[in-house]
Short mmCIF file of C-alpha atoms in Angstrom, two decimals:
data_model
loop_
_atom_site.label_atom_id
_atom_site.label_comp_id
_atom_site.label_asym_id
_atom_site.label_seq_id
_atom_site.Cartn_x
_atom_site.Cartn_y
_atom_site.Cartn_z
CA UNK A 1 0.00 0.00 0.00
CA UNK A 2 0.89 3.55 -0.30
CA UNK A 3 2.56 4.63 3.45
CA UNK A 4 5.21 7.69 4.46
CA UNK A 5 6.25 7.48 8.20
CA UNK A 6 8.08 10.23 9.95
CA UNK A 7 8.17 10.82 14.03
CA UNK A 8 6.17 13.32 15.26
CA UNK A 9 8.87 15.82 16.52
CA UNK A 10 12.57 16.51 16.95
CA UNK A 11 14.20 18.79 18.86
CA UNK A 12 18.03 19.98 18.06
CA UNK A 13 20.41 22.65 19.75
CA UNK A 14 21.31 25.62 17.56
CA UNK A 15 24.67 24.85 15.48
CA UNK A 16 23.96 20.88 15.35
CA UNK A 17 22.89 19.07 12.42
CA UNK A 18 19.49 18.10 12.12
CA UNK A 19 18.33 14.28 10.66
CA UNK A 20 14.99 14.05 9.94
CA UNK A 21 13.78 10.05 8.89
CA UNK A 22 11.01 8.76 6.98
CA UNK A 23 10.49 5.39 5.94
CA UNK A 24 7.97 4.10 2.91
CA UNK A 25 6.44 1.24 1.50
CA UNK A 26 5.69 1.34 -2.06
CA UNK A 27 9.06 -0.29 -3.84
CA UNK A 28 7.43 2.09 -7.25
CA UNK A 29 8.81 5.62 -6.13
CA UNK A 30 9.68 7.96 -8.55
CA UNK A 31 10.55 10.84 -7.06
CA UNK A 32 10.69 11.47 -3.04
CA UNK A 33 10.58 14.61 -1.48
CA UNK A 34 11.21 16.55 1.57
CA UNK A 35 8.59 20.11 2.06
CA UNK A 36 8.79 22.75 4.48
CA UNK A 37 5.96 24.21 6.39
CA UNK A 38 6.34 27.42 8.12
CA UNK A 39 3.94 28.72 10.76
CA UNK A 40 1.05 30.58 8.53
CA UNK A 41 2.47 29.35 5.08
CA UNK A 42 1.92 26.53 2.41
CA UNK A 43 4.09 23.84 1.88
CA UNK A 44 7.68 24.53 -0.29
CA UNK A 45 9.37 21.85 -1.56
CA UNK A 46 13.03 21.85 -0.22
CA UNK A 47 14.54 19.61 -2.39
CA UNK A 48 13.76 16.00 -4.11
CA UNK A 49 15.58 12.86 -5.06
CA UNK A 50 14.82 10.76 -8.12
CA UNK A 51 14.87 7.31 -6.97
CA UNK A 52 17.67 5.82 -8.73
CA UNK A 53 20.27 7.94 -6.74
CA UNK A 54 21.31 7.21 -3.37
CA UNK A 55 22.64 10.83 -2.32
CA UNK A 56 21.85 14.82 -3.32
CA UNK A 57 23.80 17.53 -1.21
CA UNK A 58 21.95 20.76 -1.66
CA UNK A 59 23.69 23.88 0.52
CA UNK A 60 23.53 22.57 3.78
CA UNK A 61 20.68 19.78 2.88
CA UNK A 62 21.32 15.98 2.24
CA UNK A 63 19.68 13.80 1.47
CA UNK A 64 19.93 10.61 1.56
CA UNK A 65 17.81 7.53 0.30
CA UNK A 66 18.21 3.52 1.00
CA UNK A 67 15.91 1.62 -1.73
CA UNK A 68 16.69 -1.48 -0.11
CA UNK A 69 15.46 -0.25 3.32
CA UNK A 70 12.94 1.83 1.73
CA UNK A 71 14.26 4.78 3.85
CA UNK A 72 14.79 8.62 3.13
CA UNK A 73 16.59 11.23 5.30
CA UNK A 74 17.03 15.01 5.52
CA UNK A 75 20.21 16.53 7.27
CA UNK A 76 20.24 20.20 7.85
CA UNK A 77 23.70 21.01 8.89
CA UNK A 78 24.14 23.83 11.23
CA UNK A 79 20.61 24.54 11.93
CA UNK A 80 19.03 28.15 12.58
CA UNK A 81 16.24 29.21 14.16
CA UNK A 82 14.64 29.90 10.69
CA UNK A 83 14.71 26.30 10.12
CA UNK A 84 11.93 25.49 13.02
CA UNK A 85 9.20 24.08 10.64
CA UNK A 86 6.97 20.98 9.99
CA UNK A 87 9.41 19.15 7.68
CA UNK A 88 6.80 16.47 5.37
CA UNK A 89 8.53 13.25 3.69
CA UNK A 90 6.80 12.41 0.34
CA UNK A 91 6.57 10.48 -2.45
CA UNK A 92 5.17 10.05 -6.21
CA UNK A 93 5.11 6.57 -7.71
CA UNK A 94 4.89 5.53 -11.79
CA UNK A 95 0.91 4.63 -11.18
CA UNK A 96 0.10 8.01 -9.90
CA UNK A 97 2.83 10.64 -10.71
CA UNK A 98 0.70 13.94 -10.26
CA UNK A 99 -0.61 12.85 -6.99
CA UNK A 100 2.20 13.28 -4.05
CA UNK A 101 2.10 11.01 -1.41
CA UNK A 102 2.98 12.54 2.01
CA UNK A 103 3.60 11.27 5.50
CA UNK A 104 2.42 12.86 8.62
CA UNK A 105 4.76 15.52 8.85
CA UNK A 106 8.02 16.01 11.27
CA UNK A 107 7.63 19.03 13.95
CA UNK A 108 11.84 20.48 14.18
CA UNK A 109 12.45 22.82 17.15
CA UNK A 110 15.45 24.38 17.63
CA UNK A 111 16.60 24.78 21.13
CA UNK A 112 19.52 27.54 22.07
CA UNK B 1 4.45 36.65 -9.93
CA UNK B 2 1.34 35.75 -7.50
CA UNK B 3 1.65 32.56 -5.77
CA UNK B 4 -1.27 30.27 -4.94
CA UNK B 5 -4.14 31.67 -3.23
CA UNK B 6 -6.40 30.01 -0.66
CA UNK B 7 -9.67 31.90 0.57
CA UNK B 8 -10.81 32.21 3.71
CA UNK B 9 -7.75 31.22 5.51
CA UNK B 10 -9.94 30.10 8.56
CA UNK B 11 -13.42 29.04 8.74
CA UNK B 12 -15.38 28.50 12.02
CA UNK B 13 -18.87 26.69 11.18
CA UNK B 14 -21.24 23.85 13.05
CA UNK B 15 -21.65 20.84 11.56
CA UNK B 16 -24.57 20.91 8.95
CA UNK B 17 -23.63 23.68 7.92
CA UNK B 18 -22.34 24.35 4.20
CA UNK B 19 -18.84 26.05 3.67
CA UNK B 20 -17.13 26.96 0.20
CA UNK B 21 -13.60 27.01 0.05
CA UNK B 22 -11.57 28.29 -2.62
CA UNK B 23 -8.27 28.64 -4.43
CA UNK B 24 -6.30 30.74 -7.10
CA UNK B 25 -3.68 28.67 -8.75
CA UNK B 26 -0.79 30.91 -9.96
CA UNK B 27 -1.69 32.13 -13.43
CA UNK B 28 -1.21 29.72 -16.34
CA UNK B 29 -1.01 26.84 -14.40
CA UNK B 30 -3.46 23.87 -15.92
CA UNK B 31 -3.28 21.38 -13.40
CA UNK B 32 -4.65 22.08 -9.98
CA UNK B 33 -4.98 20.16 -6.85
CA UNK B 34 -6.43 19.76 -3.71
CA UNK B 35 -5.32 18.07 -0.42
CA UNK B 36 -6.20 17.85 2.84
CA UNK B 37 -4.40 17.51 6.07
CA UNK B 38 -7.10 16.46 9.27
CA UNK B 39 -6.21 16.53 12.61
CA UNK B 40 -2.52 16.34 12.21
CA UNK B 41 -2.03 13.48 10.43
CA UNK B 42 -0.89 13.19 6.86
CA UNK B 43 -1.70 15.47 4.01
CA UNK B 44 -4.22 13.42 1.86
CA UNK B 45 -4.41 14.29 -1.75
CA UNK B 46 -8.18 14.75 -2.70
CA UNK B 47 -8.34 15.42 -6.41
CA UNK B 48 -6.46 16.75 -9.44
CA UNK B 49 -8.27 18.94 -12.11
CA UNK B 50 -6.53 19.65 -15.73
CA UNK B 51 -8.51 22.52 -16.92
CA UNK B 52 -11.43 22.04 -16.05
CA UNK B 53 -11.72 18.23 -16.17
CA UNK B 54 -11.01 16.05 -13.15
CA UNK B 55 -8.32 13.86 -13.82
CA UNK B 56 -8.31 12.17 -10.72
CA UNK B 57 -10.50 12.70 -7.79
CA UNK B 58 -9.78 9.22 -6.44
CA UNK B 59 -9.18 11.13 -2.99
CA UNK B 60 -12.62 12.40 -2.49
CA UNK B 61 -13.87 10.86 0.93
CA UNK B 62 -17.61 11.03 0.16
CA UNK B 63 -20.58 12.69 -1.87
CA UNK B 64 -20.48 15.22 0.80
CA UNK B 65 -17.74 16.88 -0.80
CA UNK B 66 -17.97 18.77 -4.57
CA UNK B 67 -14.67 20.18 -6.33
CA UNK B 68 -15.47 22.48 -9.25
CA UNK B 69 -12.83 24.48 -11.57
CA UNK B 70 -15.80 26.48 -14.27
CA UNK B 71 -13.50 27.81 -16.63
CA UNK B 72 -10.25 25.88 -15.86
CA UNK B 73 -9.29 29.29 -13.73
CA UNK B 74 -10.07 29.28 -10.07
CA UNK B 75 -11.15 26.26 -7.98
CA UNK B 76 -13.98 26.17 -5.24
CA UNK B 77 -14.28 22.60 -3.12
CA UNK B 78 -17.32 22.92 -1.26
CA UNK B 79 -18.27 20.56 1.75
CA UNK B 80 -22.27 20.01 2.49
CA UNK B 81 -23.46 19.41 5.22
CA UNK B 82 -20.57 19.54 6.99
CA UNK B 83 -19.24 16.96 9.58
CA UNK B 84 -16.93 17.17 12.58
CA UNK B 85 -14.46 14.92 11.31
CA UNK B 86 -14.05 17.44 8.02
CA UNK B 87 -12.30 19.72 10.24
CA UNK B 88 -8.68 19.79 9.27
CA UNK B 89 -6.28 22.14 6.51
CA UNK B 90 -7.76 22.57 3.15
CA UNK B 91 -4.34 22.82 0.40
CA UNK B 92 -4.49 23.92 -2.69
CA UNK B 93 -1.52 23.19 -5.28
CA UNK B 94 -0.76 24.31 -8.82
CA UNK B 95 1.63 22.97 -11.60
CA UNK B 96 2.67 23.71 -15.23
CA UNK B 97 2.80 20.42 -16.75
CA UNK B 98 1.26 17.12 -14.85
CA UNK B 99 3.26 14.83 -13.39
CA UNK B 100 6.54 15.18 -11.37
CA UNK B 101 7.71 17.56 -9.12
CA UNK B 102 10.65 19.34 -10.02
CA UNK B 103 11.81 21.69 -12.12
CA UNK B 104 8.89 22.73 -14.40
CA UNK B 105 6.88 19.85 -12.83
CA UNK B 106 6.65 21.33 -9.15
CA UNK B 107 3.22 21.37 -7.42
CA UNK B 108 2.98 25.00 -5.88
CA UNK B 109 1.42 24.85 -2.45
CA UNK B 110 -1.63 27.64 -1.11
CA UNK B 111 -1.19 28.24 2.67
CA UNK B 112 -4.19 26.41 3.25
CA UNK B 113 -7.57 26.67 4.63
CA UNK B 114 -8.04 25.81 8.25
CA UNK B 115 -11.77 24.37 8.31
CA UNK B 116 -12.99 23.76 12.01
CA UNK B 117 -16.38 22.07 12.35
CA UNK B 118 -18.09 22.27 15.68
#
């Protein structure tokens, strides 16, 4: 079936990286995404990973994605209070590619 | 350029009650879509219009809910009657081209409607 998990929340000191997880089950991915929410705004799409890669470095985002484990990861490096968000994981598989697939959504506060 | 618009971004009503929600895709853009996130959980895609055809509308929880898009402009998605479990934020995306995000391909996200039924 078509699942994205994330936790719920994480909390990181200013400065340290941040690794958000998200695990899914549909073995058809295309593309997999990570959005941003901010308080008040809609959803932007940080970056995405096509699913034949294992790796995409964007600033300080990476991104990392294990087929075989069917697991996805974001890693803010040196995170700022501007990054406190709801952080979504998401997919699109071949069946369905105009309809994204998201998971519940990862709270990140950052602590001084 | 205008982003995607959502209007209102909250609505208060009691259940029975009708409410018509509705959203501005960013000019040009063909393909529109509308998800739902309830009670914290997941965003749930609802439906996808091209123009104004729905493509997909697999997503649509019951006959309580009716997504419209006269003139392949604006979209209203209009919920009647109203239950509690309905509450939850309303999005509203926009692309180009169908298909993929990225690049070109990228679904443009409204700020949402927060819908509370009491």
């Amino acid at each position: 079936g078509e699942d994205v998990e994330q936790s719920l929340f994480l909390s990181v000191r200013e400065g340290d990286s941040s690794v958000i997880n998200c695990t899914y089950t549909d073995s058809s991915s295309t593309y997999l995404y990570w959005y941003k929410q901010e308080p008040g705004a809609g959803l932007q799409l940080l970056t995405y990973i096509f699913s034949n890669m294992d790796m995409k470095q964007d600033q300080r985002l990476t991104v990392l994605l294990n087929k075989k484990d069917k697991h996805l990861s974001l890693r803010i490096a040196d995170t700022q209070t501007g990054d406190s968000a709801i952080y979504f994981c998401a997919e699109t598989l071949y069946s369905s590619a105009s309809k994204i697939i998201f998971g519940s959504g990862t709270r990140l506060s950052i602590r001084p | 350029e205008a982003g995607v618009t959502q209007f209102p971004s909250h609505s208060v009503i009691e259940k029975g009650q009708t409410v018509t929600l509705r959203c501005d895709p960013i000019s040009g853009h063909d393909n529109l879509y509308w998800y739902r996130r309830v009670m914290g959980k997941e965003i749930k895609f609802l439906l996808h219009f091209v123009k104004e055809s729905k493509q997909d509308e697999s997503g649509m929880p019951n006959n309580r809910f009716l997504a419209e898009r006269t003139g392949g402009t604006y979209s209203t998605l209009k919920v009647q009657p109203a239950e509690l479990e309905d509450s939850g934020v309303y999005f509203c995306a926009s692309s180009q081209i169908p298909g993929l995000a990225g690049g070109s391909n990228e679904q443009f996200f409204g700020p949402g409607t927060r819908l509370t039924v009491l």
